[in-house]
Coordinates of C-alpha atoms in Angstrom, one line a residue:
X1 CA 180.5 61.5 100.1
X2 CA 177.4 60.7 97.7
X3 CA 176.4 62.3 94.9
X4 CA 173.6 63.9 95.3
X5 CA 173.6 64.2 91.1
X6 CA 173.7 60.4 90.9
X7 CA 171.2 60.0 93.7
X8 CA 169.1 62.6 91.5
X9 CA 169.8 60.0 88.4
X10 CA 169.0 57.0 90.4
X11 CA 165.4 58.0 90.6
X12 CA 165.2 59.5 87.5
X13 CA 166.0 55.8 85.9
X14 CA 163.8 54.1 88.1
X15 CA 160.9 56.9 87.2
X16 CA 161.5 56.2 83.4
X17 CA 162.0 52.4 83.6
X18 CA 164.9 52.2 81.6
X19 CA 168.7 53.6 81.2
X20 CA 167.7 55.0 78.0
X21 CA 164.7 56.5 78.8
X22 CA 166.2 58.1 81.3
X23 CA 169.4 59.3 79.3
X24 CA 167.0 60.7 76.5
X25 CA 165.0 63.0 79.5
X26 CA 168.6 64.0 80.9
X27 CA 170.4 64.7 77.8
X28 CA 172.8 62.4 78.1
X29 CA 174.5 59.3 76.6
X30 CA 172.5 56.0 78.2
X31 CA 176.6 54.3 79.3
X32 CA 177.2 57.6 81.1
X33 CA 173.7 56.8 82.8
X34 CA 174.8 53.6 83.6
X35 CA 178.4 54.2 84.3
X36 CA 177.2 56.6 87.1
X37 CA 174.4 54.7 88.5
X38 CA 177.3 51.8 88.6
X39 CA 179.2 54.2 90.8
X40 CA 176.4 55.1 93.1
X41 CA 176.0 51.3 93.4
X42 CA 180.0 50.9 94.3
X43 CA 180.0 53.8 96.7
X44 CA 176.4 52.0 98.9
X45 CA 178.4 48.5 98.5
X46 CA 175.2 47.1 97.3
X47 CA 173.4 46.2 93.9
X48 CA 170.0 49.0 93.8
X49 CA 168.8 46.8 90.6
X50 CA 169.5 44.1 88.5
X51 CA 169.4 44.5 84.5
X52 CA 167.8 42.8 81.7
X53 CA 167.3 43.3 78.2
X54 CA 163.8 43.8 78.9
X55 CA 163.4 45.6 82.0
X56 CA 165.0 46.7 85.2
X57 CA 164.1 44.9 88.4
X58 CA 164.8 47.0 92.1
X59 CA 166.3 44.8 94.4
X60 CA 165.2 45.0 98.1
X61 CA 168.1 47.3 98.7
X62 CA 167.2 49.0 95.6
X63 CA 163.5 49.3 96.9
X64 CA 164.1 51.2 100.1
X65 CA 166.6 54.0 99.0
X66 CA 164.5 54.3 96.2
X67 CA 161.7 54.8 98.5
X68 CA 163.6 57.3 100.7
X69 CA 165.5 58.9 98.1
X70 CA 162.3 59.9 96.1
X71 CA 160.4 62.3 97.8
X72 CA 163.2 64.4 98.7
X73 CA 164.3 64.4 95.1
X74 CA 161.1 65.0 94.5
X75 CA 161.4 68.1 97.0
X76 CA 164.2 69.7 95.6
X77 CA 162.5 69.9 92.4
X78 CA 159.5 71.1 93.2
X79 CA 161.5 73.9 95.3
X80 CA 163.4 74.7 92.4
X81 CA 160.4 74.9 90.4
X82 CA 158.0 77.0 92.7
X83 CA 161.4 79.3 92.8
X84 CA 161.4 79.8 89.0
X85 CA 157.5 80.3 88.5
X86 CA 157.2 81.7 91.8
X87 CA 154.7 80.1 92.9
X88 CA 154.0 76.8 94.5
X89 CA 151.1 75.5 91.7
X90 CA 151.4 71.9 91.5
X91 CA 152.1 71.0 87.9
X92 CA 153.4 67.7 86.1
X93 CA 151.8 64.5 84.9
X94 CA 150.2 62.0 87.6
X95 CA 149.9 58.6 86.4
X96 CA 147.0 56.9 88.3
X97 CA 146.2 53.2 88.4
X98 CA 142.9 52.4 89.6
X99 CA 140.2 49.7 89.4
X100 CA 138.5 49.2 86.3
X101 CA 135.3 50.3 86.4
X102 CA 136.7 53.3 89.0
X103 CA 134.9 56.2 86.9
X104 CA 131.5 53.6 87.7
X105 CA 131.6 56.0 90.9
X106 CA 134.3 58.4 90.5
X107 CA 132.4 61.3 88.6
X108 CA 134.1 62.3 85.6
X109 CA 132.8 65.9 86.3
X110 CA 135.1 65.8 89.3
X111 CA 138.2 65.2 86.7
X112 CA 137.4 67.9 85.3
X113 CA 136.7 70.6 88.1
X114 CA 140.5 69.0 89.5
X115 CA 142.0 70.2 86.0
X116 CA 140.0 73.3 86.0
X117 CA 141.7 74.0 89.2
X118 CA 145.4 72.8 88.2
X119 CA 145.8 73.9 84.5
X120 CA 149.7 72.9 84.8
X121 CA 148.7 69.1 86.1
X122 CA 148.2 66.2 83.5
X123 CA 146.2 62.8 84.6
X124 CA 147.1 59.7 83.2
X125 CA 145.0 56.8 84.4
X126 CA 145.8 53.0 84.4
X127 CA 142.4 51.1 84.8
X128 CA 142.6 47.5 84.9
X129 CA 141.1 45.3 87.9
X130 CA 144.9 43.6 88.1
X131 CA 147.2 45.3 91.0
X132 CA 149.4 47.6 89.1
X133 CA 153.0 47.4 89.7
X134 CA 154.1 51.0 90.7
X135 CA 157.6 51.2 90.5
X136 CA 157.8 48.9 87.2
X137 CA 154.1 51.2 85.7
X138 CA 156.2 54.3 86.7
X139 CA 153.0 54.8 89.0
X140 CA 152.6 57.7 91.3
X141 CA 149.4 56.6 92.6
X142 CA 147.2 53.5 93.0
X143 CA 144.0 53.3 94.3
X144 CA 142.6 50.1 95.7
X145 CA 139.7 47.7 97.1
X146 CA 140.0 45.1 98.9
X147 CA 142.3 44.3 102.3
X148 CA 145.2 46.6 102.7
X149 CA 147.9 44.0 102.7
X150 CA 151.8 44.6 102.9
X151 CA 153.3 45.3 99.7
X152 CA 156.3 47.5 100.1
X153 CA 154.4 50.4 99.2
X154 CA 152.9 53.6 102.0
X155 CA 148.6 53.0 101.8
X156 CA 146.1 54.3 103.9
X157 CA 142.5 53.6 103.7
X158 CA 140.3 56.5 102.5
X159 CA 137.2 54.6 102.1
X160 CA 135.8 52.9 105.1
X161 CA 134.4 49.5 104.3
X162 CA 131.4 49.9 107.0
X163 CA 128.5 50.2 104.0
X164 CA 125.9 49.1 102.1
X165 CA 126.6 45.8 101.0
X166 CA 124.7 43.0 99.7
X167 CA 122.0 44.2 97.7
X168 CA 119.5 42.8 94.8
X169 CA 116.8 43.9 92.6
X170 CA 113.0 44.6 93.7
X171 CA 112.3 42.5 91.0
X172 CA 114.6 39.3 92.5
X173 CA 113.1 40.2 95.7
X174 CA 109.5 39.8 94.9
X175 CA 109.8 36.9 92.8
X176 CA 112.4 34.7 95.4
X177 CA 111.5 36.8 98.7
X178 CA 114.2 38.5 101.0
X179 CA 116.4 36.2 103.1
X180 CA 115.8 36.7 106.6
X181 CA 119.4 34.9 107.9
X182 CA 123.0 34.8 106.8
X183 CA 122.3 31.0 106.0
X184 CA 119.2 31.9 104.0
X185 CA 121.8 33.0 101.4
X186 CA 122.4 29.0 100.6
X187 CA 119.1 28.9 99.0
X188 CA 118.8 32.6 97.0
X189 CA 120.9 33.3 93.6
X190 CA 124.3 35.0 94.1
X191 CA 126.1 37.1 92.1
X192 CA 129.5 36.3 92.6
X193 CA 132.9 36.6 91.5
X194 CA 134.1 34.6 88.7
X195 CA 135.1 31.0 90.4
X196 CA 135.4 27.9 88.2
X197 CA 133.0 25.7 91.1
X198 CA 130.2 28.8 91.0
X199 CA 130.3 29.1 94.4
X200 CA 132.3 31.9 96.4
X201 CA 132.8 32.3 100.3
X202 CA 131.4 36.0 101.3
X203 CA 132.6 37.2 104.6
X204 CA 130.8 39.5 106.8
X205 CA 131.0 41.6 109.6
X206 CA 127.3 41.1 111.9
X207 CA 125.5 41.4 114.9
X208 CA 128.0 38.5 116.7
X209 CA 131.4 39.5 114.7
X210 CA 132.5 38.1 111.5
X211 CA 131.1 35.3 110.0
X212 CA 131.6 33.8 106.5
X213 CA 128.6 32.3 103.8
X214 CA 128.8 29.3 100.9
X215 CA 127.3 30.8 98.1
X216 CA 126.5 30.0 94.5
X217 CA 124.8 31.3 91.8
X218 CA 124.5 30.8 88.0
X219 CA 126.2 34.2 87.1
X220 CA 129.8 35.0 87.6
X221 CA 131.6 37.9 86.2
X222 CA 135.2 38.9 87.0
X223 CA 134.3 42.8 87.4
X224 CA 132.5 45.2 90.0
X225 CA 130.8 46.6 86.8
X226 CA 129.3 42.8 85.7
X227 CA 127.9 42.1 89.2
X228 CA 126.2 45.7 89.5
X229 CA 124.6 44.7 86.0
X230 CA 123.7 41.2 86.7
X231 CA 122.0 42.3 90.1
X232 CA 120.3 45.2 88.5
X233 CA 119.1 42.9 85.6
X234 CA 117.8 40.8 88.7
X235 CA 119.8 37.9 88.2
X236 CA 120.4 37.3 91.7
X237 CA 121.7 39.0 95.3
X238 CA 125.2 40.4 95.2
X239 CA 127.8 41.8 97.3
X240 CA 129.4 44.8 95.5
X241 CA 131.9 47.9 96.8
X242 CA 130.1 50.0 99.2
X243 CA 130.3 53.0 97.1
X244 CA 128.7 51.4 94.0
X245 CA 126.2 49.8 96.3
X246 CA 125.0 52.7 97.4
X247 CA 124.9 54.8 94.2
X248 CA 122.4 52.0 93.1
X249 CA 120.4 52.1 96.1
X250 CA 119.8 55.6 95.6
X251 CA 118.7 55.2 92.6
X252 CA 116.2 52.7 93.3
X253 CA 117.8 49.9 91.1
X254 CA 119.3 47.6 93.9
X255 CA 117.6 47.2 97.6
X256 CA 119.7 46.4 101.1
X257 CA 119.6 42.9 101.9
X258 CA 120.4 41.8 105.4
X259 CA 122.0 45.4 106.4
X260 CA 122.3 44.3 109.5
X261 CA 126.0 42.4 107.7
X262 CA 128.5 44.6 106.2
X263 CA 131.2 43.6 103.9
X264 CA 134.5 43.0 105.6
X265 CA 137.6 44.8 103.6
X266 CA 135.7 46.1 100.9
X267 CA 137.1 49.8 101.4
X268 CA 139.2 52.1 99.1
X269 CA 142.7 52.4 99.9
X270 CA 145.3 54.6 97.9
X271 CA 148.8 53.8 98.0
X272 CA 152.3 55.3 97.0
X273 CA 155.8 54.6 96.5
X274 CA 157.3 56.6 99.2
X275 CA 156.5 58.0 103.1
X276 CA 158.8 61.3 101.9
X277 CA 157.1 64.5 100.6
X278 CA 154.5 64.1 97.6
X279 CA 154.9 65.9 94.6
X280 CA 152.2 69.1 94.9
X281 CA 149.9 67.2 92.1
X282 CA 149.9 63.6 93.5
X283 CA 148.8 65.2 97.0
X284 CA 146.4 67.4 95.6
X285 CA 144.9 64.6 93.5
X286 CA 144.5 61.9 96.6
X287 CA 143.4 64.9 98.5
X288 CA 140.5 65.2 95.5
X289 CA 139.3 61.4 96.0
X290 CA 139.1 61.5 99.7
X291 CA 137.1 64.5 99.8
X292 CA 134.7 63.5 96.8
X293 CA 134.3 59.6 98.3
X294 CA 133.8 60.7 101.7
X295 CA 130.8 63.5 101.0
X296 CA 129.3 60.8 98.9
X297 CA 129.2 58.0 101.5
X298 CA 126.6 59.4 103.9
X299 CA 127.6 57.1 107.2
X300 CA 128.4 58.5 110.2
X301 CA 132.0 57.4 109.7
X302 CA 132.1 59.6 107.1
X303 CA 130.9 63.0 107.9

């Protein structure tokens, strides 16, 4: 029979990243770590990670117990904890990896009212625009633009794509006029993602389905945040994340162009390590984004 200690120490390492790491949180020597993770290994007949020097690596096997092993861990932590405080607070730290220019529309006040409302929870955000490895990042949750593609990890979409999306200054707009088809685009200024050629492919969802655009432009920026400036600045039309869009739009900075043609897979999506049970702070923090993005994205979808 497994265990369940080892099991416990199993998730524990792959939480800290390291044998040591883990061995300094359990107060215990790092070969007993390792001599008992070597056991659990023996007992499934298969490797759960390989070892480095510089880092340990989950092998595919390693990948799914992990990912069923975790929340039930997980579980029986947070029942022995609610037990002791008697209560069932959330509490811990949440390590969050999110897009870099995420608190561009995530309010910070927000952050704060979250806290307010969880003294015993700690954030810890990751922001870079590069996809965050969450088992490696010891990352509870990610959140994501773009297409929700297969990774290993649970994701839903919380953000609906179905937005403003292309958008550009009333200055730009006086001065070059407003395009009045998709292919009208070949002859404006884009704003585009930084691409070696300065020209990008924008893909939109119209009237007759999706269709796709050349464009090109002579500003290119590798950031969200850049093309909101460089459109704002009127330095050409752009196609930004709906909720950034909008924000601008309100504001009177940016104006719809071609609304008609929505931007195909630029929703947020959050994912997670594991399907099992949350820890009470992780699902009371994803809770927090879906219900702040949704009330601030006015569509229909969204109410």
């Amino acid at each position: 029979m497994l265990d369940l200690n080892d099991i416990a120490m199993f998730v524990q390492v792959v939480r800290c990243g390291s044998f040591a790491e883990a061995a300094r949180q359990l107060g215990m020597p790092p070969n007993t770590v390792s001599r008992r993770i070597q056991q659990l290994e023996t007992q499934l007949g298969t490797r759960l990670m390989q070892r480095s020097t510089r880092k340990l690596t989950l092998t595919s096997a390693g990948l799914g117990f992990h990912e069923r092993c975790v929340g039930a861990v997980d579980g029986l932590l947070e029942a022995g904890q609610a037990l002791m405080t008697g209560s069932h607070e959330p509490s811990g730290r949440v390590r969050v990896a999110a897009p870099a220019d995420f608190f561009d529309f995530f309010q910070m006040q927000w952050v704060t009212e979250f806290l307010t409302a969880h003294p015993r929870v700690r954030l810890d955000f990751v922001l870079s625009d590069a996809k965050a490895d969450l088992i490696a990042e010891q990352i509870d949750v990610a959140f994501r633009g773009g297409p929700l593609r297969d990774s290993g990890y649970v994701g839903r979409q919380i953000l609906d794509p179905r937005s403003v999306g292309m958008v550009a200054s009333p200055a730009y707009l006086a001065a070059r006029g407003s395009p009045r088809t998709l292919q009208d685009l070949v002859n404006h200024d884009c704003v585009i993602s930084a691409h070696a050629g300065g020209h990008a492919t924008w893909r939109l969802v119209g009237p007759n389905g999706e269709e796709e655009v050349q464009v090109s432009g002579r500003f290119s920026g590798n950031t969200a945040q850049a093309l909101r400036k460089a459109a704002v600045a009127g330095l050409g039309i752009a196609l930004l994340p709906p909720v950034m869009a909008k924000l601008e739009v309100e504001a009177g900075a940016l104006v719809p162009v071609l609304p008609q043609y929505q931007p195909n897979g630029y929703g947020l999506n959050v994912l997670y390590p594991s399907r099992r049970q949350l820890p009470l702070a992780v699902s009371a923090f994803i809770e927090l984004v879906i219900q702040k993005m949704n009330a601030a994205d006015s569509s229909p979808e969204h109410q």
